[in-house]
Amino acid sequence: MEFTEWIRGRTDEQLRALVSARPELITPVPAHLEGLASRAGSPSAIGRVLDRLDRFTLAVVETLAVQEKPISKARLRAVIGRALAEGKPEPELSAALERLRELALVYGPDSALDLAPGVRKVLDDPAGLGPPAAEAFRHHPPDQLADMADEIAPGTSGTGKERLAAALAEPGKLIEDVSGEARAALEQLAWGPPTGRVPNARREVRVESARSPIEQLLARALLAATGEESVTLPREVGLYLRDGRVHRDLRATAPALEGSERDQKMADRTAAGQAFAFVRSVEELCERWSVDPPGVLRTGGLGVRDLKRAATDLDLPEWAAALVVEVTHAAGLIAAGGAVDGEWLPTTGYDLWRVKPTAARWVVLATTWLQMDRVPGLVGERDERDRPLNALHTDLRRSAAPGVRAATLGVLAAAAGLAPTRESIAERLAWEQPRRRGALREQLMEFALREAEQVGVTGLGVLSGHARALRDGLDAAAVLEPLLPEPVDHVLLQADLTAVAPGPLTSDLNRWMTLTADIESKGGATVYRFGESSVRRALDAGHGAEELLAMLARHSATPVPQALSYLVADVARRHGRMRVGTASAYIRCDDPALLDQITADRRAAQLRLRRLAPTVIASRSSRAVLVDSLRAMGYAPVAESLDGDVIISQLDSRRTEGIAPVRSVASATGLDSGVAAAAVRALRAGDAAHLARREPVEAPDGQVPRGPATATISALQEAIRQGVRVWIGYLDSQGNATSRILEPARMEGGYLTAYDETRAAVHRFALHRITGVAGLQ
């Protein structure tokens, strides 16, 4: 049975399973099933699907690859059974074959199983076995092959290559004739890799003149020279040395996970607490960058000092701060904007995200982390040119990152109530995807485990219930919501100018406290300290003294201390008496004595002040520098505009347009079911048109339908009314006449919208380009 016919004979449900598991086959949708079969046999498509197979399923493919012709399931079971370290091949073999059929890697009935076209070419050395003898000796001259055949298989007929292949089909006698050192060399190549390097491999050696072990093997065709200094072990010799086994110590099931038992409820609560903390870290980062955004490096990314400052502000290690920054950016909550050189600012999307419930906000962040191709764990390392990798830099992209995170969480999902060790997880991943092993993959796994704990996906090393719901496409927010700590809407004001938050504050109160006071310590209870600079910060944002005291009284479980009232009143009394504008900059004050005090202050020498009038001083410094310098000297100036109005520094005044957040085109289990069903319908329709090759009833052979415009419009309207398909003639943009099989849907605005069966897609056709319409036979 041909592979294309086998594909055509699959049911719609089986085809939907195929395109769901291998979405690359319908990107874009082929015109017909023959195109689907051709694309399924391309090297790139085969390589992708082989990378998804576990060790045992891949071993089944490799076992079929070393067979020269289709074999029965019973024969395959016997071969696989000899390679198993323990247990029997069933039922795992049947499950593997079912999956391979679903993926269109294996086709045919149980009596004649075979690999899909192209699979053998992609598997260069299946199971570490070399090429067949006929292929291994293909570069040798015919006369040399004939001479070799005469020595090892005298009296046989056929070409030299055929005689060598026949002799190597049973190489036992040839192997017995070589020395122990030569046999040891063969044993080293037996289990792969099957290639080696030797000097002068191409030289012709006779059996009687062979002296060294390698010469003995080359003379007897037990090794084939593939280059001047390279040799390979023919597949038949390798199988003989393996005693007919294709694999050694094969496992039919995944290795068991090892680790410590954990209480799932405790793990869920721990993960929920970390999820809450991660959401608050993202919120705090955006709020701080709203007021004081860091600059964008010329090469892109975030500066090292800015990352250190963010880590200090968030009270996190630098790697965790980098994770917060990267996830926030990938979610579209911060982006480059602002000044000419660029600044990292919150986006308008942040304001929409901020008003959502905490659980819903976490779902956005966790989904982004799972699907983004950026690797925050690489921040601080160096690239190939020995340049440091900064946060938010484009070089942090790794296409394998989302897949490794998903695979790692899949392992944790299989370990219910168990916190597996990293070694156990690495071993399981190596079994599940053996073709994707490598140093980078192990590093990505380490990053995934560390970041999952920080994001709140895992707790105590166990996958949380809300993360499991997120992974399964369920309502993770509903699972997480009951586990989150209840935000409090009050603080405890104390006489030492501090305020204690007995728990996580509500979002609005948290923003207001961050504006009005400085965070002194974090933990189970957050301690805020009021000071002159923090109160002035609130006044700069447009709040009045009475408003501040009223807000404190409303949200404090204790009376407002007298010391705090005095501090607010004193700062408010001095706030704004002095004003700084643009000259380069100037100082304006109604109190000349206060300006006399400033000009006499030695610390003001660097500002290069000049008295212009009793109430005005000019400076060469910028307005921002002048304001900061005066505040450092103990004054309380405010900035004013060119019109003399006070400039209020609002906390959330700085925003930029954000990038689109990370989105996934496929679900965790494959392509969306609706897309898969639509693709199968298009494939069936296109295949029917491809096989029918129907001709128009009224058009001469070899020509497209032609007719009057009025008749064409009437025929199309009738086809739409009856829901039938028609054959049309159509002129493309170059004026070339083509024909299409259409299922018309509607006509409006001079265009026909119809399903084009010849291209398996919905298109719009200009009515003036349709030359005619004909029915189908």
PDB file of N, CA and C in Angstrom, residues 32-65:
ATOM      1  N   HIS A  32      -4.460  19.388  -1.077  1.00  0.00           N
ATOM      2  CA  HIS A  32      -5.119  18.084  -1.106  1.00  0.00           C
ATOM      3  C   HIS A  32      -4.329  17.124  -0.235  1.00  0.00           C
ATOM      4  N   LEU A  33      -4.831  15.907  -0.086  1.00  0.00           N
ATOM      5  CA  LEU A  33      -4.179  14.922   0.786  1.00  0.00           C
ATOM      6  C   LEU A  33      -2.849  14.444   0.234  1.00  0.00           C
ATOM      7  N   GLU A  34      -2.709  14.451  -1.068  1.00  0.00           N
ATOM      8  CA  GLU A  34      -1.406  14.093  -1.639  1.00  0.00           C
ATOM      9  C   GLU A  34      -0.344  15.093  -1.195  1.00  0.00           C
ATOM     10  N   GLY A  35      -0.711  16.380  -1.138  1.00  0.00           N
ATOM     11  CA  GLY A  35       0.217  17.388  -0.640  1.00  0.00           C
ATOM     12  C   GLY A  35       0.517  17.192   0.830  1.00  0.00           C
ATOM     13  N   LEU A  36      -0.487  16.776   1.605  1.00  0.00           N
ATOM     14  CA  LEU A  36      -0.261  16.500   3.022  1.00  0.00           C
ATOM     15  C   LEU A  36       0.719  15.353   3.205  1.00  0.00           C
ATOM     16  N   ALA A  37       0.552  14.286   2.412  1.00  0.00           N
ATOM     17  CA  ALA A  37       1.463  13.143   2.508  1.00  0.00           C
ATOM     18  C   ALA A  37       2.873  13.541   2.108  1.00  0.00           C
ATOM     19  N   SER A  38       3.000  14.377   1.090  1.00  0.00           N
ATOM     20  CA  SER A  38       4.324  14.830   0.660  1.00  0.00           C
ATOM     21  C   SER A  38       4.991  15.663   1.740  1.00  0.00           C
ATOM     22  N   ARG A  39       4.217  16.544   2.370  1.00  0.00           N
ATOM     23  CA  ARG A  39       4.794  17.385   3.417  1.00  0.00           C
ATOM     24  C   ARG A  39       5.154  16.553   4.648  1.00  0.00           C
ATOM     25  N   ALA A  40       4.362  15.528   4.944  1.00  0.00           N
ATOM     26  CA  ALA A  40       4.668  14.674   6.094  1.00  0.00           C
ATOM     27  C   ALA A  40       5.965  13.909   5.903  1.00  0.00           C
ATOM     28  N   GLY A  41       6.388  13.712   4.646  1.00  0.00           N
ATOM     29  CA  GLY A  41       7.627  12.983   4.376  1.00  0.00           C
ATOM     30  C   GLY A  41       8.830  13.875   4.184  1.00  0.00           C
ATOM     31  N   SER A  42       8.690  15.200   4.389  1.00  0.00           N
ATOM     32  CA  SER A  42       9.838  16.097   4.241  1.00  0.00           C
ATOM     33  C   SER A  42      10.784  15.946   5.429  1.00  0.00           C
ATOM     34  N   PRO A  43      12.082  16.110   5.218  1.00  0.00           N
ATOM     35  CA  PRO A  43      13.050  15.923   6.323  1.00  0.00           C
ATOM     36  C   PRO A  43      12.782  16.813   7.529  1.00  0.00           C
ATOM     37  N   SER A  44      12.416  18.080   7.296  1.00  0.00           N
ATOM     38  CA  SER A  44      12.197  18.985   8.430  1.00  0.00           C
ATOM     39  C   SER A  44      10.994  18.537   9.257  1.00  0.00           C
ATOM     40  N   ALA A  45       9.906  18.138   8.595  1.00  0.00           N
ATOM     41  CA  ALA A  45       8.714  17.693   9.321  1.00  0.00           C
ATOM     42  C   ALA A  45       8.992  16.402  10.081  1.00  0.00           C
ATOM     43  N   ILE A  46       9.729  15.491   9.478  1.00  0.00           N
ATOM     44  CA  ILE A  46      10.053  14.232  10.159  1.00  0.00           C
ATOM     45  C   ILE A  46      10.961  14.492  11.351  1.00  0.00           C
ATOM     46  N   GLY A  47      11.955  15.366  11.165  1.00  0.00           N
ATOM     47  CA  GLY A  47      12.850  15.682  12.272  1.00  0.00           C
ATOM     48  C   GLY A  47      12.107  16.256  13.468  1.00  0.00           C
ATOM     49  N   ARG A  48      11.128  17.119  13.199  1.00  0.00           N
ATOM     50  CA  ARG A  48      10.361  17.716  14.297  1.00  0.00           C
ATOM     51  C   ARG A  48       9.579  16.674  15.077  1.00  0.00           C
ATOM     52  N   VAL A  49       8.915  15.775  14.364  1.00  0.00           N
ATOM     53  CA  VAL A  49       8.080  14.813  15.075  1.00  0.00           C
ATOM     54  C   VAL A  49       8.928  13.756  15.763  1.00  0.00           C
ATOM     55  N   LEU A  50      10.076  13.403  15.208  1.00  0.00           N
ATOM     56  CA  LEU A  50      10.964  12.457  15.888  1.00  0.00           C
ATOM     57  C   LEU A  50      11.477  13.038  17.201  1.00  0.00           C
ATOM     58  N   ASP A  51      11.674  14.363  17.224  1.00  0.00           N
ATOM     59  CA  ASP A  51      12.157  15.009  18.449  1.00  0.00           C
ATOM     60  C   ASP A  51      11.160  14.900  19.584  1.00  0.00           C
ATOM     61  N   ARG A  52       9.888  14.627  19.284  1.00  0.00           N
ATOM     62  CA  ARG A  52       8.851  14.554  20.313  1.00  0.00           C
ATOM     63  C   ARG A  52       8.656  13.142  20.862  1.00  0.00           C
ATOM     64  N   LEU A  53       9.336  12.156  20.289  1.00  0.00           N
ATOM     65  CA  LEU A  53       9.115  10.768  20.697  1.00  0.00           C
ATOM     66  C   LEU A  53       9.920  10.421  21.935  1.00  0.00           C
ATOM     67  N   ASP A  54       9.351   9.558  22.778  1.00  0.00           N
ATOM     68  CA  ASP A  54      10.092   9.070  23.934  1.00  0.00           C
ATOM     69  C   ASP A  54      11.068   7.970  23.502  1.00  0.00           C
ATOM     70  N   ARG A  55      11.877   7.541  24.447  1.00  0.00           N
ATOM     71  CA  ARG A  55      12.950   6.594  24.146  1.00  0.00           C
ATOM     72  C   ARG A  55      12.415   5.281  23.569  1.00  0.00           C
ATOM     73  N   PHE A  56      11.338   4.739  24.126  1.00  0.00           N
ATOM     74  CA  PHE A  56      10.832   3.456  23.648  1.00  0.00           C
ATOM     75  C   PHE A  56      10.181   3.604  22.276  1.00  0.00           C
ATOM     76  N   THR A  57       9.359   4.626  22.091  1.00  0.00           N
ATOM     77  CA  THR A  57       8.710   4.823  20.790  1.00  0.00           C
ATOM     78  C   THR A  57       9.745   5.080  19.709  1.00  0.00           C
ATOM     79  N   LEU A  58      10.777   5.856  20.034  1.00  0.00           N
ATOM     80  CA  LEU A  58      11.856   6.076  19.071  1.00  0.00           C
ATOM     81  C   LEU A  58      12.590   4.776  18.770  1.00  0.00           C
ATOM     82  N   ALA A  59      12.723   3.919  19.771  1.00  0.00           N
ATOM     83  CA  ALA A  59      13.376   2.629  19.545  1.00  0.00           C
ATOM     84  C   ALA A  59      12.570   1.767  18.578  1.00  0.00           C
ATOM     85  N   VAL A  60      11.234   1.857  18.638  1.00  0.00           N
ATOM     86  CA  VAL A  60      10.401   1.125  17.682  1.00  0.00           C
ATOM     87  C   VAL A  60      10.661   1.639  16.265  1.00  0.00           C
ATOM     88  N   VAL A  61      10.760   2.946  16.115  1.00  0.00           N
ATOM     89  CA  VAL A  61      11.060   3.522  14.800  1.00  0.00           C
ATOM     90  C   VAL A  61      12.431   3.063  14.313  1.00  0.00           C
ATOM     91  N   GLU A  62      13.419   3.087  15.195  1.00  0.00           N
ATOM     92  CA  GLU A  62      14.767   2.677  14.812  1.00  0.00           C
ATOM     93  C   GLU A  62      14.811   1.200  14.444  1.00  0.00           C
ATOM     94  N   THR A  63      14.043   0.378  15.159  1.00  0.00           N
ATOM     95  CA  THR A  63      13.996  -1.047  14.837  1.00  0.00           C
ATOM     96  C   THR A  63      13.408  -1.274  13.455  1.00  0.00           C
ATOM     97  N   LEU A  64      12.361  -0.552  13.117  1.00  0.00           N
ATOM     98  CA  LEU A  64      11.784  -0.658  11.776  1.00  0.00           C
ATOM     99  C   LEU A  64      12.738  -0.104  10.719  1.00  0.00           C
ATOM    100  N   ALA A  65      13.547   0.901  11.108  1.00  0.00           N
ATOM    101  CA  ALA A  65      14.455   1.529  10.143  1.00  0.00           C
ATOM    102  C   ALA A  65      15.564   0.591   9.690  1.00  0.00           C
TER     103      ALA A  65
END
